């Protein structure tokens, strides 16, 4: 893709700012009495803004690489003949003697992450400008960095012109690639002999490159990073990298490079890897992204945009989708089953047929009544998930047509006269089945996998129903209860191992792997899979298996801090049989030897733990309070009447 050549117009006769100037920053303010002539740049990337503003620093700080005088290709033209001294000063080890010897009249430390003590010592040498107090260390956006440095050297007008030019390039890129808007992003790195994985938050300049293009860093990653611009991930939480787009940068620093990442069996479980929604940033553009300055970003755009377009959609694809014209009352929706074939769906659907738990969950919550319902939503599954809700759910479904189970009853769907059909891909095995449903009404298909987070299912249907804003509000309420649980647990679950199992017949136990959707709430509050279970999961050989049967001899695999038995599916209508089976396990010699059984951490739970939506999500939070913390929830379940929070006897 060719970016339009946006030329910044800087008045030839522009006057420098009048001195003295005072710069407000993290440690107070600094007054610069006159236009500086000997500028030392100790921020790792601050020299780029200086060069762009026509100020050649007499010294710069070495970060990494072998660029001559720490001047990378994107800054070569602006640096011209400049030959700044390169100061070798690792983070936290400033060489004050070397800086003093340079006799600077201004020290730029915006991107240095200095402390109050370091600022005080530097200020004894020369006026020193640190970063803004409005951002975490190393978290200032490139625009603010450029403005602050521009003001410090008396060139505010030039700084604004530079910012306007680069922001124009990003605006054009967004316009040409609208498909990026709202896609979730994991910007990942890998380092060390143990091949540690981590990610950058939206507070990081590298992540802002992608958010400026429309991508978003999901809240679950932001919460982990907290006040930092990055966070490492434990092996058990690699699933958090499974976003719409997975980007690996810093491969030049990674142990084993790209090859090691591509052959990592744990990463192979991610949908983003399986579906080739991953971008590996080439080394030369990785440097530009690492700097993310007013000079390097244009260079990065030119090299990285083609990589993104190859994976996340090109401007041509987006333009073709945008060109779809829908008649009045309809809008274009790009669903997941036929990714290259968006369809027109009603803006305000009134007669909806649903064949998916997540769709029922969201519609029930928003009181959107269906005209046809999948048989498996009516035959007791939901009753066994949250039994207390059965009367309400039955009243909600009311006179909706029973559209069958597997296969769907097409005649019943036709008779229901829907204007929208919501269905998961397990019920649409091929193009012919899809075309048959589409001949009745616009049909939105959700890709059914066992590793996806149910929250993404809910968001998908929220978009399909044109209630995205209401959906996000519901998810925010759930997240608030989840955070309350985490706070009330006081770290009790952090690093605890768990086993999630279910029984489909009296003789067969199924172990659900830590990549199974039912594990989502466990991971959210700090639980991890055992090493033995993770090793077993990684022997998947690409089958994406969510669970495996265990023989009696393999019960030892449940050697974890907690063991959670989901209500036996074979006895879904008979709670007595479930209870008897649960009690039998506790007295069985193989089971009674398990630490969880011995320590009273073996629990029987409802099928809400299959984690299909908001209803089950809130029910699982209630279970964790009552079973794991031995107390009533401190925040109410919006679906159930809550008694006063009291401890369970």
XYZ file of C-alpha atoms in Angstrom:
649
model
C 0.000 0.000 0.000
C 1.288 3.466 -0.848
C 0.756 6.169 1.745
C -0.130 9.576 0.408
C 2.785 11.967 0.675
C 1.572 14.377 3.326
C 3.895 17.350 3.423
C 4.163 19.356 6.630
C 4.136 23.064 5.965
C 6.556 24.743 8.370
C 6.730 28.513 7.849
C 10.169 29.404 6.560
C 10.276 32.527 8.673
C 8.911 30.891 11.835
C 10.376 32.511 14.915
C 11.776 30.386 17.724
C 9.943 30.636 21.041
C 11.033 33.385 23.393
C 13.252 32.416 26.315
C 13.275 31.814 29.174
C 10.770 28.926 28.982
C 9.484 26.801 31.829
C 8.615 23.132 31.305
C 6.292 21.331 33.725
C 7.183 17.680 34.288
C 7.040 14.758 36.695
C 9.369 16.319 39.259
C 7.987 19.839 39.161
C 9.244 22.377 36.630
C 12.449 23.363 34.882
C 13.271 26.842 33.586
C 15.565 27.083 30.571
C 17.013 30.628 30.552
C 18.090 30.852 26.911
C 18.091 28.884 23.679
C 20.247 25.807 24.354
C 23.317 25.136 22.259
C 24.764 22.060 23.969
C 21.973 19.524 24.409
C 22.595 16.093 25.915
C 19.881 13.520 25.259
C 19.724 10.704 27.822
C 16.255 9.421 26.993
C 16.628 6.207 25.020
C 14.849 7.618 21.952
C 14.706 11.369 22.639
C 17.372 12.157 20.043
C 14.874 11.526 17.215
C 12.652 14.432 18.246
C 15.693 16.683 18.538
C 16.967 15.746 15.076
C 13.460 16.232 13.628
C 13.390 19.740 15.136
C 16.770 20.628 13.666
C 18.670 20.363 16.951
C 21.765 18.155 16.915
C 22.504 16.836 20.432
C 26.157 16.710 21.440
C 25.594 13.332 23.110
C 22.954 10.599 23.039
C 22.358 7.523 25.127
C 23.001 4.058 23.750
C 20.018 1.706 23.891
C 20.843 -1.256 21.645
C 21.991 -2.168 18.132
C 24.955 -1.104 16.035
C 23.632 2.055 14.345
C 26.477 4.584 13.896
C 26.338 7.137 16.725
C 22.965 5.614 17.726
C 21.414 7.212 14.638
C 19.053 4.729 12.964
C 18.135 4.877 9.232
C 14.910 6.846 9.697
C 16.829 9.699 11.367
C 19.835 9.747 9.045
C 18.634 12.583 6.815
C 17.645 14.827 9.709
C 20.890 14.091 11.595
C 22.976 15.020 8.557
C 26.629 15.371 9.518
C 25.987 15.226 13.259
C 28.353 12.982 15.208
C 27.039 12.935 18.782
C 29.002 11.185 21.488
C 27.337 7.941 22.541
C 26.984 7.461 26.298
C 26.984 3.854 27.496
C 24.680 4.059 30.508
C 22.522 1.020 31.369
C 19.158 1.735 32.966
C 19.622 2.987 36.517
C 23.348 3.716 36.057
C 23.820 7.273 34.896
C 27.422 8.420 34.359
C 27.235 11.869 35.929
C 30.948 12.521 35.423
C 30.663 11.924 31.661
C 27.604 14.151 31.412
C 29.290 16.912 33.425
C 32.363 16.757 31.205
C 30.178 17.546 28.175
C 29.241 20.912 29.710
C 25.597 20.750 28.561
C 23.215 23.682 28.860
C 20.174 21.368 28.606
C 19.612 17.701 29.467
C 16.657 15.971 27.805
C 15.540 12.975 29.904
C 11.944 12.614 28.764
C 12.307 8.974 27.755
C 14.824 7.983 30.429
C 12.602 6.818 33.284
C 14.728 8.714 35.792
C 14.036 8.881 39.526
C 13.706 11.973 41.718
C 17.252 11.421 42.995
C 18.618 11.155 39.460
C 16.724 14.274 38.415
C 18.145 16.226 41.347
C 21.723 15.223 40.512
C 21.287 15.967 36.804
C 19.764 19.363 37.607
C 22.978 20.324 39.399
C 24.749 19.886 36.038
C 22.224 21.645 33.760
C 18.483 22.325 33.411
C 16.892 18.904 33.047
C 13.547 18.027 31.469
C 11.860 14.815 32.648
C 8.659 13.170 31.453
C 5.103 14.291 32.109
C 3.420 13.233 35.378
C 0.356 12.160 33.404
C 1.867 8.870 32.206
C 3.724 5.893 33.600
C 7.495 5.758 33.090
C 8.260 5.176 29.406
C 4.548 5.646 28.719
C 4.418 9.116 27.173
C 2.827 9.156 23.718
C 5.216 10.234 20.969
C 3.101 13.352 20.394
C 3.581 14.539 23.982
C 7.276 13.697 23.894
C 7.686 15.735 20.715
C 5.731 18.675 22.168
C 7.712 18.721 25.398
C 11.072 18.550 23.645
C 9.922 21.146 21.114
C 8.994 23.526 23.915
C 12.319 22.902 25.682
C 14.342 23.891 22.613
C 12.036 26.770 21.629
C 10.403 25.141 18.622
C 6.744 24.565 19.513
C 5.386 25.456 16.062
C 7.774 23.055 14.327
C 6.859 20.324 16.815
C 3.124 20.736 16.122
C 3.714 20.612 12.369
C 5.674 17.365 12.714
C 2.943 15.840 14.880
C 0.231 16.886 12.423
C 2.103 15.263 9.559
C 2.552 11.870 11.248
C -0.978 11.856 12.661
C -2.153 12.451 9.089
C -0.350 9.316 7.957
C -2.108 7.263 10.631
C -5.478 8.812 9.793
C -5.004 7.847 6.163
C -3.971 4.314 7.126
C -7.104 3.935 9.280
C -9.301 5.215 6.477
C -7.780 2.776 4.009
C -8.011 -0.159 6.467
C -11.340 0.151 8.338
C -11.338 -3.578 9.123
C -8.837 -2.950 11.920
C -11.276 -0.883 13.968
C -12.132 -2.713 17.185
C -10.073 -5.846 16.504
C -8.398 -7.089 19.690
C -4.617 -7.152 19.801
C -1.951 -8.981 21.755
C 1.443 -7.374 21.158
C 3.747 -10.087 22.425
C 7.416 -10.652 23.136
C 9.567 -13.649 24.069
C 12.910 -13.687 25.809
C 15.283 -15.645 28.037
C 16.403 -19.230 28.169
C 13.048 -20.219 29.663
C 11.327 -18.533 26.698
C 9.157 -16.261 28.806
C 6.208 -14.696 26.998
C 4.685 -11.334 27.737
C 2.810 -8.440 26.163
C 2.736 -4.649 25.992
C -0.228 -2.664 27.310
C -1.869 0.283 25.580
C 0.342 2.549 27.721
C 3.353 1.433 25.690
C 4.481 3.391 22.635
C 4.803 0.201 20.560
C 1.222 -0.783 21.344
C 0.037 2.729 20.485
C 1.250 2.170 16.916
C -1.489 -0.464 16.585
C -4.170 1.284 18.646
C -3.662 4.344 16.443
C -4.649 2.081 13.546
C -7.869 1.012 15.295
C -6.820 -2.133 17.168
C -7.617 -2.420 20.881
C -5.745 -4.073 23.739
C -8.402 -6.089 25.639
C -9.215 -5.117 29.194
C -8.115 -8.483 30.577
C -4.563 -7.755 29.435
C -4.700 -4.160 30.633
C -5.737 -5.349 34.085
C -2.743 -7.677 34.333
C -0.283 -4.957 33.271
C -1.774 -2.500 35.771
C 0.567 0.474 36.197
C 3.271 -1.059 34.007
C 3.579 -0.770 30.254
C 4.201 -4.509 29.926
C 3.652 -7.794 31.779
C 5.068 -11.311 31.615
C 2.635 -14.222 31.381
C 2.838 -17.542 33.168
C 2.761 -20.648 31.020
C -0.792 -21.301 32.145
C -2.022 -17.918 30.908
C -0.597 -17.974 27.399
C -4.220 -18.256 26.262
C -4.526 -14.494 26.867
C -2.436 -13.961 23.737
C -5.273 -15.495 21.705
C -6.758 -12.298 20.261
C -8.054 -11.232 16.851
C -4.476 -10.296 15.976
C -1.321 -11.642 17.602
C 1.844 -9.668 16.859
C 5.333 -10.746 17.876
C 7.980 -8.049 17.996
C 11.514 -8.002 19.326
C 12.388 -11.263 17.567
C 15.989 -10.042 17.430
C 16.042 -10.384 21.224
C 14.067 -13.645 21.470
C 15.745 -16.903 22.422
C 15.685 -18.968 19.233
C 13.971 -16.186 17.274
C 10.895 -16.735 15.161
C 11.545 -20.447 14.657
C 11.379 -21.134 18.395
C 8.064 -19.313 18.642
C 6.555 -21.054 15.625
C 7.498 -24.497 16.995
C 6.374 -23.884 20.574
C 3.761 -26.578 21.326
C 1.989 -24.378 23.863
C 1.457 -21.575 21.369
C 0.165 -24.045 18.815
C -2.998 -24.311 20.930
C -3.943 -20.701 20.191
C -6.609 -20.042 17.575
C -4.614 -17.061 16.349
C -1.749 -19.405 15.499
C -3.970 -22.106 14.022
C -5.851 -19.606 11.879
C -2.680 -17.722 10.890
C -3.753 -14.455 12.497
C -0.200 -13.733 13.611
C 2.327 -11.133 12.411
C 6.071 -11.387 12.991
C 7.608 -7.916 12.723
C 10.707 -7.913 10.454
C 13.902 -6.806 12.192
C 14.441 -3.533 10.308
C 10.906 -2.347 11.070
C 11.031 -3.763 14.561
C 13.723 -1.192 15.336
C 11.441 1.588 14.148
C 8.599 0.221 16.260
C 10.835 -0.077 19.323
C 11.652 3.642 18.973
C 8.125 4.802 17.994
C 9.182 8.402 17.534
C 8.074 11.248 15.321
C 10.758 10.113 12.846
C 10.541 6.318 13.104
C 6.771 5.902 12.844
C 6.505 6.737 9.138
C 9.268 4.220 8.477
C 7.395 1.651 10.599
C 4.096 2.286 8.791
C 5.634 1.679 5.391
C 7.086 -1.658 6.483
C 4.483 -3.011 8.902
C 1.219 -2.115 7.141
C 1.782 -4.691 4.355
C 2.430 -7.328 7.031
C -0.843 -6.415 8.756
C -2.804 -6.367 5.532
C -1.640 -9.875 4.679
C -3.096 -11.165 7.957
C -5.758 -8.755 9.245
C -7.173 -7.701 5.881
C -6.011 -5.384 3.151
C -7.457 -2.063 2.157
C -8.828 -3.743 -0.980
C -10.687 -6.357 1.091
C -12.040 -3.712 3.435
C -13.127 -1.560 0.503
C -14.925 -4.513 -1.064
C -16.769 -5.204 2.192
C -17.616 -1.542 2.664
C -19.058 -1.521 -0.861
C -21.813 -3.981 0.113
C -25.088 -2.165 -0.138
C -28.011 -3.227 2.039
C -31.598 -2.140 1.544
C -33.288 0.179 3.987
C -33.628 -1.351 7.444
C -30.604 -3.618 6.993
C -26.873 -3.259 7.653
C -23.744 -5.139 6.606
C -22.390 -7.691 9.087
C -19.224 -9.738 8.590
C -19.853 -12.967 10.449
C -17.404 -15.784 11.189
C -18.563 -18.703 9.055
C -17.902 -17.344 5.579
C -15.264 -14.724 6.388
C -15.114 -13.361 2.835
C -18.889 -13.145 2.439
C -20.516 -10.506 4.672
C -24.294 -10.392 4.683
C -27.085 -7.923 5.310
C -28.884 -8.332 8.633
C -31.856 -6.406 10.062
C -30.964 -3.249 11.950
C -33.700 -4.048 14.461
C -34.533 -7.791 14.227
C -37.943 -8.759 15.614
C -38.319 -12.478 14.855
C -35.184 -14.324 15.847
C -34.438 -18.047 15.781
C -31.587 -19.101 18.076
C -29.524 -22.282 18.117
C -26.705 -21.429 20.505
C -26.343 -21.093 24.276
C -24.558 -17.728 24.095
C -27.286 -16.276 21.880
C -30.005 -17.439 24.288
C -27.979 -16.083 27.203
C -27.669 -12.586 25.768
C -31.228 -12.404 24.446
C -32.660 -13.589 27.782
C -30.609 -10.980 29.619
C -31.814 -8.215 27.308
C -35.389 -9.603 27.230
C -35.388 -10.146 23.469
C -37.887 -12.943 22.913
C -37.133 -15.634 20.267
C -39.646 -17.156 17.844
C -37.713 -20.423 17.521
C -35.305 -22.203 19.855
C -32.852 -25.076 19.488
C -34.177 -28.190 21.222
C -31.067 -28.599 23.380
C -31.799 -25.226 24.952
C -35.168 -26.578 26.109
C -34.498 -30.166 27.173
C -32.873 -29.626 30.551
C -29.303 -28.557 29.845
C -29.924 -25.034 30.985
C -31.996 -26.304 33.897
C -28.942 -28.206 35.114
C -26.678 -25.193 34.610
C -28.616 -22.797 36.848
C -31.600 -24.699 38.272
C -32.972 -21.641 40.064
C -33.599 -19.951 36.718
C -35.607 -22.756 35.123
C -39.084 -21.218 35.688
C -37.935 -17.853 34.405
C -36.248 -19.383 31.360
C -39.302 -21.482 30.521
C -41.497 -18.385 30.716
C -39.035 -16.482 28.549
C -38.995 -19.158 25.840
C -42.792 -19.336 26.042
C -44.398 -20.444 22.792
C -41.212 -20.312 20.706
C -41.062 -23.050 18.099
C -38.930 -26.112 18.815
C -36.519 -26.175 15.857
C -35.012 -29.571 16.626
C -31.560 -30.618 17.782
C -29.009 -32.188 15.418
C -29.838 -31.828 12.589
C -32.007 -28.742 12.825
C -35.634 -28.963 11.710
C -35.604 -26.675 8.685
C -39.378 -26.936 8.261
C -39.929 -25.710 11.825
C -37.544 -22.819 11.252
C -39.379 -21.881 8.048
C -42.732 -22.009 9.852
C -41.397 -19.665 12.576
C -40.980 -16.984 9.867
C -37.738 -15.483 11.289
C -36.044 -12.319 10.108
C -32.708 -13.428 11.638
C -31.185 -16.826 12.467
C -28.370 -17.156 15.032
C -26.607 -20.513 14.996
C -23.266 -22.079 15.887
C -21.134 -23.798 13.280
C -21.645 -27.297 14.742
C -25.158 -27.150 13.322
C -24.067 -25.859 9.911
C -21.683 -28.561 8.675
C -21.228 -27.290 5.127
C -22.072 -24.594 2.589
C -25.225 -26.428 1.515
C -26.646 -26.354 5.049
C -25.796 -22.680 5.340
C -27.434 -21.838 2.032
C -30.571 -23.717 3.103
C -30.910 -21.592 6.232
C -29.972 -18.387 4.397
C -32.827 -18.982 1.972
C -35.176 -18.569 4.957
C -33.569 -15.527 6.616
C -30.158 -13.862 7.097
C -28.125 -16.440 9.012
C -25.283 -15.478 11.361
C -22.927 -18.336 12.234
C -20.607 -18.354 15.240
C -17.482 -20.479 14.951
C -17.789 -23.020 17.746
C -14.485 -23.860 19.426
C -13.678 -25.147 22.872
C -10.898 -22.709 23.670
C -12.640 -19.389 23.069
C -13.592 -17.117 25.946
C -17.383 -17.041 26.293
C -17.195 -13.254 26.567
C -16.172 -13.096 22.910
C -19.216 -15.209 22.009
C -21.423 -12.716 23.811
C -19.763 -9.795 22.014
C -20.214 -11.547 18.666
C -23.957 -11.906 19.148
C -24.172 -8.391 20.556
C -22.797 -7.115 17.256
C -25.143 -9.357 15.264
C -28.174 -8.084 17.191
C -26.984 -4.462 16.954
C -26.806 -4.134 20.748
C -23.034 -3.875 21.173
C -23.214 -0.989 23.645
C -25.716 -2.771 25.881
C -23.587 -5.927 25.668
C -20.450 -4.153 26.852
C -22.384 -2.760 29.815
C -23.431 -6.290 30.793
C -19.871 -7.545 30.493
C -18.636 -4.618 32.582
C -21.076 -5.616 35.336
C -19.748 -9.171 35.211
C -16.157 -7.924 35.311
C -16.956 -5.799 38.361
C -18.248 -8.860 40.230
C -15.190 -10.819 39.141
C -12.866 -8.109 40.452
C -14.807 -8.068 43.731
C -14.248 -11.821 44.041
C -10.543 -11.398 43.387
C -10.352 -8.693 46.045
C -12.354 -10.752 48.551
C -10.133 -13.803 47.956
C -7.096 -11.748 49.003
C -4.839 -13.710 46.670
C -5.975 -17.120 47.953
C -6.309 -18.530 44.437
C -3.082 -17.184 42.939
C -0.994 -20.060 41.617
C -3.346 -22.734 42.961
C -3.717 -25.767 40.693
C -7.113 -27.135 39.745
C -8.726 -30.023 37.894
C -12.049 -29.520 36.091
C -13.757 -32.827 35.328
C -17.101 -34.125 34.145
C -18.722 -37.551 33.866
C -20.704 -38.494 30.786
C -21.549 -42.000 31.990
C -20.983 -43.699 35.361
C -17.782 -45.324 34.184
C -16.055 -42.517 32.277
C -14.369 -39.454 33.747
C -13.379 -36.615 31.428
C -10.569 -34.234 32.298
C -11.085 -30.770 30.803
C -7.782 -29.249 29.733
C -6.777 -25.760 30.944
C -7.542 -24.455 27.433
C -11.201 -25.478 27.776
C -13.711 -22.624 27.972
C -14.857 -23.780 31.425
C -11.394 -22.916 32.695
C -11.896 -19.225 31.874
C -13.233 -18.221 35.324
C -10.538 -20.272 37.039
C -7.805 -18.536 35.082
C -9.435 -15.157 35.665
C -9.036 -15.432 39.428
C -5.520 -16.889 39.443
C -5.777 -20.687 39.150
C -3.286 -22.558 36.960
C -3.179 -25.984 35.379
C -0.859 -28.607 36.787
C 2.356 -29.361 34.938
C 1.159 -32.913 34.232
C -2.116 -31.701 32.713
C -0.399 -29.013 30.649
C 2.085 -31.568 29.311
C -0.810 -33.828 28.361
C -2.615 -30.948 26.681
C 0.487 -30.117 24.662
C 0.497 -33.615 23.174
C -2.666 -32.626 21.351
C -1.018 -32.967 17.900
C -3.147 -30.161 16.512
C -6.535 -31.743 17.275
C -7.533 -28.958 19.653
C -8.981 -31.552 22.022
C -10.790 -29.902 24.958
C -10.798 -32.989 27.172
C -9.750 -36.628 27.433
C -11.193 -39.676 29.218
C -9.288 -40.870 32.285
C -8.963 -44.475 33.335
C -8.895 -45.389 37.031
C -5.128 -45.667 36.795
C -4.943 -42.066 35.574
C -6.846 -40.537 38.491
C -3.435 -39.484 39.830
C -3.523 -36.741 37.163
C -6.000 -34.999 39.457
C -3.215 -34.370 41.969
C -4.099 -30.674 42.270
C -5.071 -28.253 45.038
C -8.706 -28.200 43.900
C -10.843 -30.761 42.041
C -14.161 -29.589 40.567
C -16.681 -32.166 39.315
C -19.303 -30.787 36.956
C -22.771 -32.269 37.468
C -22.754 -35.614 35.687
C -24.333 -35.261 32.251
C -25.607 -38.850 32.265
C -27.677 -37.991 35.355
C -28.688 -34.457 34.430
C -32.273 -35.101 35.497
C -31.353 -36.966 38.688
C -29.529 -34.938 41.309
C -29.610 -37.939 43.669
C -27.500 -39.964 41.244
C -25.048 -37.076 40.963
C -24.711 -36.782 44.717
C -24.262 -40.523 45.131
C -21.520 -40.563 42.506
C -19.793 -37.608 44.170
C -19.880 -39.320 47.559
C -18.645 -42.588 46.052
C -15.591 -40.858 44.628
C -14.683 -39.495 48.061
C -14.542 -42.975 49.567
C -12.865 -44.669 46.606
C -9.248 -45.576 47.547
C -7.797 -43.948 44.422
C -9.742 -40.736 44.924
C -9.383 -40.471 48.686
C -5.612 -40.296 48.232
C -5.905 -37.058 46.247
C -4.830 -33.911 48.141
C -8.016 -32.063 47.143
C -10.225 -34.801 48.612
C -8.149 -35.016 51.782
C -8.197 -31.237 52.239
C -11.916 -30.797 51.574
C -11.407 -29.091 48.231
C -13.324 -31.560 46.080
C -16.564 -29.940 44.879
C -19.703 -30.931 42.969
C -20.955 -28.062 40.790
C -23.662 -27.450 38.203
C -23.030 -27.411 34.463
C -22.814 -23.628 34.667
C -19.097 -24.405 34.790
C -19.223 -25.177 31.088
C -19.072 -21.363 30.852
C -21.448 -20.488 28.041
C -22.398 -16.940 28.918
C -23.410 -14.263 31.385
C -25.897 -16.438 33.287
C -23.389 -19.212 33.873
C -20.561 -16.726 34.466
C -22.388 -15.087 37.357
C -23.389 -18.519 38.714
C -19.744 -19.614 38.738
C -18.781 -16.479 40.676
C -21.438 -17.421 43.250
C -20.024 -20.960 43.442
C -16.506 -19.699 44.006
C -17.666 -17.519 46.882
C -19.709 -20.225 48.569
C -17.503 -23.233 47.912
C -14.000 -21.786 47.859
C -14.322 -18.859 50.302
C -17.140 -20.264 52.465
C -19.093 -16.996 52.280
C -21.963 -15.394 50.431
C -21.138 -13.141 47.453
C -20.480 -9.554 48.498
C -21.974 -8.288 45.240
C -25.403 -9.483 44.036
C -25.992 -11.862 41.156
C -28.227 -9.818 38.815
C -30.142 -12.957 37.817
C -31.041 -14.199 41.280
C -32.572 -12.821 44.445
C -29.747 -12.373 46.909
C -29.968 -12.920 50.618
C -27.831 -10.810 52.939
C -24.171 -11.726 52.697
C -23.481 -14.124 55.552
C -20.850 -16.744 56.072
C -21.890 -20.306 55.390
C -21.912 -22.443 58.583
